[in-house]
XYZ file of C-alpha atoms in Angstrom:
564
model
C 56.939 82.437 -63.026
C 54.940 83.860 -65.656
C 53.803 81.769 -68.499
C 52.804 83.370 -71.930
C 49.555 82.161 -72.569
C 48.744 80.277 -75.649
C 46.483 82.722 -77.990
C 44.692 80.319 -80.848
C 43.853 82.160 -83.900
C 40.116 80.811 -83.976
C 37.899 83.407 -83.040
C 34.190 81.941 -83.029
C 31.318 84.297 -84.000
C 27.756 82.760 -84.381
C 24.448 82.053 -86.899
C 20.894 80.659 -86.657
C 18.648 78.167 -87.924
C 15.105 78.050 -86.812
C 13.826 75.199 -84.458
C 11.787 74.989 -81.704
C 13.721 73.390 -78.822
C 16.869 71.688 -78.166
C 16.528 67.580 -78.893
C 19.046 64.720 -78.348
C 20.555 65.457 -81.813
C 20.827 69.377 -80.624
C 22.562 68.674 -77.526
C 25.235 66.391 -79.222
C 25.489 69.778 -81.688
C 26.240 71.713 -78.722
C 28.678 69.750 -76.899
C 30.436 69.793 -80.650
C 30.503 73.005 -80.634
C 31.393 73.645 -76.698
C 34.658 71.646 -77.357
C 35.285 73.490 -80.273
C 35.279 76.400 -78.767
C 37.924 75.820 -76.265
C 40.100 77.246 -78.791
C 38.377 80.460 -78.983
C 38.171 80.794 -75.292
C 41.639 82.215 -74.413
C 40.587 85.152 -76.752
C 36.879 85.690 -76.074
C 37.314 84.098 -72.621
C 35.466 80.819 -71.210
C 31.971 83.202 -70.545
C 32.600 85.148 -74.132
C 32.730 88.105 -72.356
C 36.001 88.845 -74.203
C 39.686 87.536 -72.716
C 42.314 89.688 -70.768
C 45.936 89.712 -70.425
C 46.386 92.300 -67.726
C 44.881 95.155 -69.051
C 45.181 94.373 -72.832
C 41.971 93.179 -73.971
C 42.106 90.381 -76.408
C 38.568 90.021 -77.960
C 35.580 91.408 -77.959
C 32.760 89.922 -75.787
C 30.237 87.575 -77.701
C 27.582 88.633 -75.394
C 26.824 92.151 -76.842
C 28.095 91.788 -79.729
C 25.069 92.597 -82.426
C 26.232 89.516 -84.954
C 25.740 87.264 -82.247
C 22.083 87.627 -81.513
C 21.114 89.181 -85.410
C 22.086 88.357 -88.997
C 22.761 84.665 -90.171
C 24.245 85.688 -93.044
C 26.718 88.310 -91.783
C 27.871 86.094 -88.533
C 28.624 83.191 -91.248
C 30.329 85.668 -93.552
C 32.518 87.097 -90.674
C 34.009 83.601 -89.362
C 34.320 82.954 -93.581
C 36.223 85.460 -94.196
C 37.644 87.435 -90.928
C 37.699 91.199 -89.724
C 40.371 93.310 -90.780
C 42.268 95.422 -87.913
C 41.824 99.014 -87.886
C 42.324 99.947 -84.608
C 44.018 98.387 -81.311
C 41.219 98.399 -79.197
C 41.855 94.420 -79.362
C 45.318 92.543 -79.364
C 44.054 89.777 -81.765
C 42.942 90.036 -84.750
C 39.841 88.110 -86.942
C 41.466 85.873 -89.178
C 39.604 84.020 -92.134
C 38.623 80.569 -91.182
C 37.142 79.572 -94.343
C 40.016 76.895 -95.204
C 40.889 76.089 -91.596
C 37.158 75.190 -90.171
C 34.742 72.922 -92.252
C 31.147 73.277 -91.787
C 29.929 71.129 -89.253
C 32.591 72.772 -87.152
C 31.611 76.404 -88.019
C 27.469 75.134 -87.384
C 28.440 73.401 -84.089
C 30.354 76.367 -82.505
C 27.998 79.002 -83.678
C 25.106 77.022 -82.182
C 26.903 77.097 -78.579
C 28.237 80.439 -78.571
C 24.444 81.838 -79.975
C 22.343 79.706 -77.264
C 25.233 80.118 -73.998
C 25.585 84.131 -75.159
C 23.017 85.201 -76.751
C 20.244 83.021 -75.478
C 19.033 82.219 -78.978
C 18.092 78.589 -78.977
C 17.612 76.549 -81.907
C 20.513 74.709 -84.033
C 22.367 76.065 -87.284
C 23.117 73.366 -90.008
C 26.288 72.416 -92.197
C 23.697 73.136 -95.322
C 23.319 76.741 -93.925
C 27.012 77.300 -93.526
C 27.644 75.723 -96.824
C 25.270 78.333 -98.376
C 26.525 81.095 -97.125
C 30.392 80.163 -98.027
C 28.871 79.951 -101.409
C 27.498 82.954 -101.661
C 30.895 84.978 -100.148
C 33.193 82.651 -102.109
C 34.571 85.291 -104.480
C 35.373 87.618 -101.886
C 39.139 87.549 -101.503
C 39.925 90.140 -98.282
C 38.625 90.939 -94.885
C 35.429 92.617 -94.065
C 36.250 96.289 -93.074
C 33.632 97.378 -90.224
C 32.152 99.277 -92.195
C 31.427 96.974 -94.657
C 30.095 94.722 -91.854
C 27.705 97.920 -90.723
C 26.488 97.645 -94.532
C 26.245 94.152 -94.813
C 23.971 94.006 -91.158
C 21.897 96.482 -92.788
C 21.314 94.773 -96.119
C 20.574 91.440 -94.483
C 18.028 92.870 -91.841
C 16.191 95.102 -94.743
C 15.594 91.354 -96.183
C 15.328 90.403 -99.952
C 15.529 93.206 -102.566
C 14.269 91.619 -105.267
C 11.200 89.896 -105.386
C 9.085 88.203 -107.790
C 11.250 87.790 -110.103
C 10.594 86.168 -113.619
C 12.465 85.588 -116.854
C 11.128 85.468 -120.627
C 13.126 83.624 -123.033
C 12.902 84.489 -127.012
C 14.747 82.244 -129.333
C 16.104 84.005 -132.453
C 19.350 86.119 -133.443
C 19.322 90.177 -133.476
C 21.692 92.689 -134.155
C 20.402 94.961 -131.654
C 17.955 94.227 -128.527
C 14.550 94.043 -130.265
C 11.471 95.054 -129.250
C 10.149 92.706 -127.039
C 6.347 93.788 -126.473
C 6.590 92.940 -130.466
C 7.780 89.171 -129.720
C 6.215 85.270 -128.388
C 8.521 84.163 -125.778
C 9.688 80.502 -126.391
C 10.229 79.807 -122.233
C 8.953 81.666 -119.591
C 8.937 81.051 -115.777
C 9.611 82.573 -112.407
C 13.216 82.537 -110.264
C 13.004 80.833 -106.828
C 15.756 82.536 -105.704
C 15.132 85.898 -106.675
C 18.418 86.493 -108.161
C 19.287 87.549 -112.157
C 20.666 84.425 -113.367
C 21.353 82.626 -117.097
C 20.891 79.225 -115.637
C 16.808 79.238 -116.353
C 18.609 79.019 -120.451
C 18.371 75.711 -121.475
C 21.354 75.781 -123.889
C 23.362 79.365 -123.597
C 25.360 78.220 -126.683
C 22.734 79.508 -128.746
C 21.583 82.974 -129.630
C 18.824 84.025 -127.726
C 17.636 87.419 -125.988
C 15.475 87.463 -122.649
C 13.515 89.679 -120.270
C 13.927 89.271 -116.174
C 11.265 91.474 -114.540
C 10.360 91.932 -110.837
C 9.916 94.174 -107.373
C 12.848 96.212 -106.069
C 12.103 97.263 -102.427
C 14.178 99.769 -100.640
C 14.489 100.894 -96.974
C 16.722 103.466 -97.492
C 16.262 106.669 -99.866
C 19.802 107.391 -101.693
C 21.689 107.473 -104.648
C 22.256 103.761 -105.946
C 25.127 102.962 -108.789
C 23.809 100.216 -110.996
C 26.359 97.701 -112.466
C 25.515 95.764 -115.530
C 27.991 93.256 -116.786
C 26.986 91.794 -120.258
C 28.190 90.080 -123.475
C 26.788 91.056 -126.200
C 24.285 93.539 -124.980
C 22.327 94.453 -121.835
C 19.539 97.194 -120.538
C 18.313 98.113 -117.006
C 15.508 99.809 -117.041
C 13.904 100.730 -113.561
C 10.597 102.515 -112.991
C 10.066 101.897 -116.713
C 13.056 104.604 -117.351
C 15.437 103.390 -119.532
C 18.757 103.800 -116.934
C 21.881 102.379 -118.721
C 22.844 99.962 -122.016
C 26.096 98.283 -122.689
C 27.336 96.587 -125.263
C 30.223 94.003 -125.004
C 30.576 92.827 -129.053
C 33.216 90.394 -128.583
C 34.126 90.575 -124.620
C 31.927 91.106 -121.550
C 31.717 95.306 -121.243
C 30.380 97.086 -117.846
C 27.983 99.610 -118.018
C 27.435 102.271 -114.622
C 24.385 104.330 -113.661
C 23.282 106.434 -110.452
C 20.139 107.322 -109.910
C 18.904 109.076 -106.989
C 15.649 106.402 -105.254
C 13.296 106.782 -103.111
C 12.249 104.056 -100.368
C 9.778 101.852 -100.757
C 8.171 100.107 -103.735
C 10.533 100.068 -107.546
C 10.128 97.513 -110.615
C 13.050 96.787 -112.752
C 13.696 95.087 -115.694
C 16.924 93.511 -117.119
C 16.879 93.359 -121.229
C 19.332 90.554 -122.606
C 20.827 89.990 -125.911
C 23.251 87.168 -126.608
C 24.786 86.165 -130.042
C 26.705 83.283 -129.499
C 29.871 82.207 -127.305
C 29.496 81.878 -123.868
C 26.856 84.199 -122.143
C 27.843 86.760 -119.315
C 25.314 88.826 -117.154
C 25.541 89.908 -113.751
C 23.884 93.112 -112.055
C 24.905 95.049 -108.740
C 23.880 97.697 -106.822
C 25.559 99.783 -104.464
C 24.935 102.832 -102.165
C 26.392 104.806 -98.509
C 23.455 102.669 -96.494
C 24.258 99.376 -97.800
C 27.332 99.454 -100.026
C 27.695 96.839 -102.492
C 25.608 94.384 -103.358
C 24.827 91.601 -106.146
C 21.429 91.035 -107.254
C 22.461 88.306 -109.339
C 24.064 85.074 -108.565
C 27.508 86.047 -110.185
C 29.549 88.858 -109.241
C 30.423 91.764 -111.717
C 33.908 90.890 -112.834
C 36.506 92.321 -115.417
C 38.705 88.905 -115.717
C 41.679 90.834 -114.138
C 41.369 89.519 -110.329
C 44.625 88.296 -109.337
C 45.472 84.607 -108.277
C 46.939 84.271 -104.930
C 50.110 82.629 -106.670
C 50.674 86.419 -108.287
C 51.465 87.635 -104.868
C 55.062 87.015 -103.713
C 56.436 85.677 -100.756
C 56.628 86.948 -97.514
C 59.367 85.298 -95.587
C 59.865 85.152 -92.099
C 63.092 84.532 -90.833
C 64.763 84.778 -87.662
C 67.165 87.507 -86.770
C 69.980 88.761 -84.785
C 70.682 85.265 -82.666
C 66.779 84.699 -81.681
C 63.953 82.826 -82.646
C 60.758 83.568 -84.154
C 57.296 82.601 -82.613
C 54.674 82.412 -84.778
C 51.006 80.790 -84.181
C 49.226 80.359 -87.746
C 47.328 77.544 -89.246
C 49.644 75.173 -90.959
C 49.185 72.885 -93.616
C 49.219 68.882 -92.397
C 48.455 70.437 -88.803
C 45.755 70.406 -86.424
C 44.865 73.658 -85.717
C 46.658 75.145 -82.535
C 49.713 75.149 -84.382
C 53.057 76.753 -82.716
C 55.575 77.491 -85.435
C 59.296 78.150 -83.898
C 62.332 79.391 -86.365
C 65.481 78.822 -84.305
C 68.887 80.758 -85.724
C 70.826 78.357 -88.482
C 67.565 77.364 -90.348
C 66.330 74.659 -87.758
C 62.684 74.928 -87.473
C 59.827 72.949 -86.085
C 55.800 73.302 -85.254
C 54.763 72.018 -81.648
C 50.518 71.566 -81.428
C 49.076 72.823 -78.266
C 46.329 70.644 -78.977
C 48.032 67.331 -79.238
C 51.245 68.803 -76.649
C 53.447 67.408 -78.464
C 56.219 68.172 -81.326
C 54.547 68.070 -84.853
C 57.138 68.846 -87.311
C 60.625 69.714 -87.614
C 62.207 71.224 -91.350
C 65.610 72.817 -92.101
C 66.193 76.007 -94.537
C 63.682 79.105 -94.848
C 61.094 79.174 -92.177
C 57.481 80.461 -93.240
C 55.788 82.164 -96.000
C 53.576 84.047 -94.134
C 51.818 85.979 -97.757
C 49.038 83.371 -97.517
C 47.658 84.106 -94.198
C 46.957 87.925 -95.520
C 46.239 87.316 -98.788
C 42.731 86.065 -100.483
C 41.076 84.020 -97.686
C 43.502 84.110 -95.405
C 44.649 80.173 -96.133
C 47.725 80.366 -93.367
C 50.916 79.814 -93.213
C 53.468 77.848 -95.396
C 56.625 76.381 -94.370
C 59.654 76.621 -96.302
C 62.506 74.568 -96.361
C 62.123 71.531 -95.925
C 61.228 68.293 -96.078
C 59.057 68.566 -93.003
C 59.285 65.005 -90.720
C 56.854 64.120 -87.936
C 59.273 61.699 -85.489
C 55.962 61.269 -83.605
C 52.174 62.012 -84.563
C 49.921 62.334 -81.728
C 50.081 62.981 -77.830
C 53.131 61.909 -76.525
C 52.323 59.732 -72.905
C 49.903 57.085 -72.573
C 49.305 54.632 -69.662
C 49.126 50.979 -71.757
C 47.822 48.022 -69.873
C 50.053 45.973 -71.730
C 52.773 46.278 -75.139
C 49.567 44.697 -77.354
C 47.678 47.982 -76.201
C 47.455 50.344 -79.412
C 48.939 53.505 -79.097
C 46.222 56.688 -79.304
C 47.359 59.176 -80.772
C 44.432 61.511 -80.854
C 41.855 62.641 -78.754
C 38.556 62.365 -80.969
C 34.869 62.081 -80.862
C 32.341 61.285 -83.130
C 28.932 62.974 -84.289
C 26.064 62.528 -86.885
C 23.905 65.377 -88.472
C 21.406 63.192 -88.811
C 18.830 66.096 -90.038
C 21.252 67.384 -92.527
C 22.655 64.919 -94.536
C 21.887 62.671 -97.875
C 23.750 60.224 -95.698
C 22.115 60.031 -92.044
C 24.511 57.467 -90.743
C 27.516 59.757 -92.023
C 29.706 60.302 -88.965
C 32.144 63.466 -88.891
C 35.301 63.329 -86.188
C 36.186 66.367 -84.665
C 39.014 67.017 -81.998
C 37.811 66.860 -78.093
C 40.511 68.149 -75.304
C 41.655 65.053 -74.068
C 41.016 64.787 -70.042
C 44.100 63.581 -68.635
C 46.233 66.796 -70.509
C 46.009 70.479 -69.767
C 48.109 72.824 -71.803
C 49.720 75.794 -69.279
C 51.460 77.918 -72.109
C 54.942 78.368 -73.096
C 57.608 80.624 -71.696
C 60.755 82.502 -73.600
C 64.329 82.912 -72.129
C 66.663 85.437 -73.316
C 67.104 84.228 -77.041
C 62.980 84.272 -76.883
C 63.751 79.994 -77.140
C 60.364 78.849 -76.195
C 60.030 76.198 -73.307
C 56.306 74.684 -73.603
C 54.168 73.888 -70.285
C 51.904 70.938 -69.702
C 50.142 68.891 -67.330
C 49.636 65.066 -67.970
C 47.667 63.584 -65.484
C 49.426 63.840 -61.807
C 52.789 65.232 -63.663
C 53.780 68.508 -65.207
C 56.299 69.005 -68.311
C 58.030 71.071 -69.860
C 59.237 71.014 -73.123
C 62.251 72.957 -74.841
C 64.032 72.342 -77.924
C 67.896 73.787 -79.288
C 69.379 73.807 -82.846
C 72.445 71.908 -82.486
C 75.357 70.278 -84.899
C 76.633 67.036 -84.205
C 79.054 64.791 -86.407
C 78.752 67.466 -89.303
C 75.044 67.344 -89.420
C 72.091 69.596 -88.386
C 69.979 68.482 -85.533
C 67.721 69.225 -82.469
C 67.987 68.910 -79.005
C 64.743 68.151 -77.020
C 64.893 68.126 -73.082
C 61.295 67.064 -71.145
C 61.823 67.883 -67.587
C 58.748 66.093 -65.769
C 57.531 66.595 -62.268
C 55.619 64.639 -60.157
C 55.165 60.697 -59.447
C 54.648 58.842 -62.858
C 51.950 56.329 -62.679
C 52.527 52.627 -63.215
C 53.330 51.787 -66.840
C 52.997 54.639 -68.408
C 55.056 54.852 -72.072
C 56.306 58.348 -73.822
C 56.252 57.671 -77.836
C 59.708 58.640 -79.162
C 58.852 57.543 -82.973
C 56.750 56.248 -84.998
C 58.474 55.014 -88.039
C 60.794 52.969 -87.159
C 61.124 50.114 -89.311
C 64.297 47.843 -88.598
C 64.426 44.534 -86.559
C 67.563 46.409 -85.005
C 67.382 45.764 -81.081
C 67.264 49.661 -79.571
C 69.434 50.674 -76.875
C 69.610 54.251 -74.528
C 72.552 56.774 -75.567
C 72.852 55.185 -79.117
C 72.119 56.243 -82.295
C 68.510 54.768 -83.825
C 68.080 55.358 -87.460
C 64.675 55.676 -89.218
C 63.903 56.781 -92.068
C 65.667 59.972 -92.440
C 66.657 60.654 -88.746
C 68.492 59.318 -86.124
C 67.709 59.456 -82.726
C 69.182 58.882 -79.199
C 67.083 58.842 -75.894
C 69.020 59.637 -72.367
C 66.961 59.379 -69.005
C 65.150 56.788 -70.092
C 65.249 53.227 -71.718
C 63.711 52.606 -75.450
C 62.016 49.496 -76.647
C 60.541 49.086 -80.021
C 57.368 47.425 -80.939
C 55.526 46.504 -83.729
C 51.928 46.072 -85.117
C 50.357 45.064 -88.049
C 49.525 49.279 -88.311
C 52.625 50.928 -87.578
C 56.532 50.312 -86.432
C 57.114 52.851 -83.001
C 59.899 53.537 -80.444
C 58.650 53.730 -76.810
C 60.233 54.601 -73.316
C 59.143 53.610 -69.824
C 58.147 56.206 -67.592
C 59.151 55.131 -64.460
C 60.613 58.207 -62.261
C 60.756 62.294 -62.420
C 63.529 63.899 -63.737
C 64.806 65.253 -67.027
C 64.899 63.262 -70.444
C 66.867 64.232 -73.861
C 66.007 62.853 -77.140
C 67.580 64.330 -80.132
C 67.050 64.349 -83.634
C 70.236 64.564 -86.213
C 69.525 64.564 -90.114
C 70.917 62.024 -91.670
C 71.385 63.930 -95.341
C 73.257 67.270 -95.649
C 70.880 70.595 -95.933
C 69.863 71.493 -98.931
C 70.765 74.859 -100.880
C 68.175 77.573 -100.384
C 66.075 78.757 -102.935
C 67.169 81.956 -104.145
C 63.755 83.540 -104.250
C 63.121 83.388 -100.475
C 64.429 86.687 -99.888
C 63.917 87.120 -96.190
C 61.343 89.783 -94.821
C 61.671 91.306 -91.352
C 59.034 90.109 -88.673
């Protein structure tokens, strides 16, 4: 029996922070970041050396790959933002993972993968990752390799710009004056060595200023200079006058190329602003290290598109089978397993909790948002989605008083990193007692999902069914092996009614109804939540189904369906 494995769309990539050696704190970073990466690991493989499915590689390996052991920046920018496919030299692709991963997440798994592959020791912090999405957060598509190549060569030629400094001159001209003529008001020097209007104590006002400093090339080329201003702006570099513009009532762009050698270059940025709201930004780009922004704004012509200008791409099942699709998915945890059966009966089964998620009725995924902008995943249509049951599905309970745990979580402080020392952040940890074995497809490509719980193994396979007039789903768990003693399966979690449950019958929450065969239901409550459990006391095969209680909804006639 072959099983098709589960392929998570989290592909980990790595960044540094300087320290010395691995403390306590580090090694709670790292184990963070090993469990983490258990759902990069059927991609890159457990080792990173890249996973294989036969003879179809799947990733590349982490170990000699040069963002691993190089570039903060770029290894940052790459899990950000993702790697678009150009080529099939690997079955998966780089997704963004800017909205699905926060930064403690993205620090943790970057430390593991760069000290286990790379042998870079030393921890990278949620501040740097922060940073870095800040910098990139205007971007809106993949990184091309070749704009990787660029970017890795920018980053290890270092800072551009250097001492940079800024004179401020109070006063309103028609034309940018003569400065060697004026008294600046304000004058200082730019920490961050990039142009910026913030060192302007009130921008409202008309003003004109002078940045100054160092450019320092590697590479001799042709560079096009960028200059984005409203009202008016000069560059002048090597004390030659390059390019004006002049944006009277909206921000204008202004180009220049100039051939430059490397080494040693000053520039200067001339400013004049007349009231409204002030605009400059600068950029530079060239073959060796394409574009770049060398202030802390990128050039812009107010026509980027929102992601809500792009229209929907559906995906909907076809020709009597379903559709398998593994995306991130809002309300989810990640390893998300999105299933579109024929009729419009669709649900989302986690191979991180093993367990149903979510079922919906009508259209089955808008799938524009995973490829558009950053890559934000997938959205279900249809709808409303309901979660029968949130959270693993067995649990051994030493007695019915014995909360039910739903998730398998731990706990961590970045004590070194935070305003807030004592602030904890919960992450997901695979839970010992489960072991996901992947899913299988039958002739209709009607996924049956493979487990192991403890001393038993499951499967799990669901049907689109209609019963009494309405739509529902037919789940059958087929479970192998000796159960151990009192151990529960959580059928619901919302039920609310004093209403005494019974097998084969109907139970009605709040906008299903359910019936359990194979096994006996008894409903508890708490003072937290209202749940239908069954006894686990024998193998063998048990159905619960799930029948709307409300008719289905009409469609909306703007999800025109697109073919997978």
């Amino acid at each position: 029996m072959k099983y098709a494995s589960f392929r998570s769309l989290l592909i980990a990539t790595s960044i540094p922070v300087l320290t010395s050696a691995l403390a306590a704190q580090d090694e709670k970073v790292l184990q963070f970041g090993r469990e983490t990466f258990t759902s990069c690991s059927l991609c890159h493989g457990a080792d990173g050396r890249g996973g294989k499915a036969g003879d179809i590689v799947m990733a590349p390996s982490l170990h000699d790959s040069a963002f691993v052991g190089s570039s903060p920046e770029a290894l940052v920018a790459i899990i950000l933002k993702g790697i678009h496919k150009e080529d099939d030299k690997y079955l998966q692709v780089m997704v963004p993972l800017e909205e699905a991963l926060n930064d403690e997440q993205i620090a943790a798994v970057s430390t593991y993968i760069r000290n286990d592959f790379a042998g870079k020791k030393g921890v990278i912090t949620p501040r740097f990752v922060k940073k870095v999405r800040s910098e990139f957060k205007s971007r809106t598509t993949a990184w091309k390799r070749k704009e990787l190549e660029q970017l890795l060569a920018r980053l290890e030629a270092g800072s551009l710009i250097s001492n940079l400094r800024y004179s401020i001159y109070e006063g309103h001209w028609e034309e940018l004056p003569d400065f060697s003529t004026l008294k600046p008001s304000q004058t200082g020097k730019i920490a961050g060595n990039k142009l910026t209007l913030n060192v302007v104590e009130n921008s409202q006002r008309a003003f004109a200023a002078v940045f100054e400093g160092d450019l320092t090339l590697k590479h001799s080329d042709d560079y096009e200079f960028a200059l984005w201003a409203l009202n008016q702006g000069a560059l002048i570099v090597d004390g030659e006058n390059m390019l004006v513009t002049k944006g009277e009532n909206a921000a204008s762009i202004t180009t220049a190329t100039e051939k430059l050698e490397a080494g040693e270059h000053t520039f200067k940025v001339h400013y004049l602003f007349n009231g409204g709201k002030a605009r400059l930004a600068l950029s530079m780009t060239s073959k060796t290290l394409g574009e770049i922004n060398l202030g802390d704004r990128p050039i812009s012509n107010g026509k980027n598109k929102k992601e809500t200008d792009y229209p929907p791409i559906v995906l909907q099942p076809e020709h009597g089978e379903a559709i398998v699709h593994r995306a991130f998915l809002p309300d989810e945890k990640p390893r998300a397993i999105a299933v579109g059966y024929p009729g419009g009966i669709n649900l989302s089964w986690n191979a991180g909790t093993l367990n149903l998620a979510q079922i919906w009725r009508g259209p089955f995924l808008d799938v524009a948002p995973h490829w558009n902008h950053r890559g934000s995943g997938s959205q279900p249509l249809g709808g409303p989605r309901l979660a029968p049951a949130n959270g693993m599905p067995f649990q051994i309970l030493e007695s019915l008083e014995t909360p039910w745990v739903a998730f398998s979580e731990a706990k961590i402080k970045y004590e070194r990193d935070t305003a807030n020392p004592q602030k904890q952040i919960t992450f997901d940890i695979e839970h010992p007692d489960y072991q996901f074995v992947g899913y299988r497809l039958d002739e209709k490509r009607f996924p049956t999902f493979i487990y192991r719980y403890r001393s038993l193994e499951i499967t799990d396979t669901f049907a689109p069914a209609t019963l009494e007039g309405q739509d529902a789903i037919v789940r059958t768990l087929k479970l192998q092996g000796e159960p151990e003693a009192n151990l529960y399966l959580r059928i619901c979690d919302t039920y609310s009614s004093d209403k005494e449950v019974k097998e084969n019958e109907w139970i009605t929450t709040d906008k299903l109804s359910i019936k359990l065969e194979g096994a006996l239901p008894l409903a508890r409550k708490s003072t937290e939540q209202s749940e239908i459990l069954a006894r686990i006391e024998k193998p063998g095969e048990i159905k619960i189904t799930y029948r709307w209680l409300a008719p289905r909804k009409t469609s909306s006639p703007d999800t025109k369906p697109s073919k997978p």
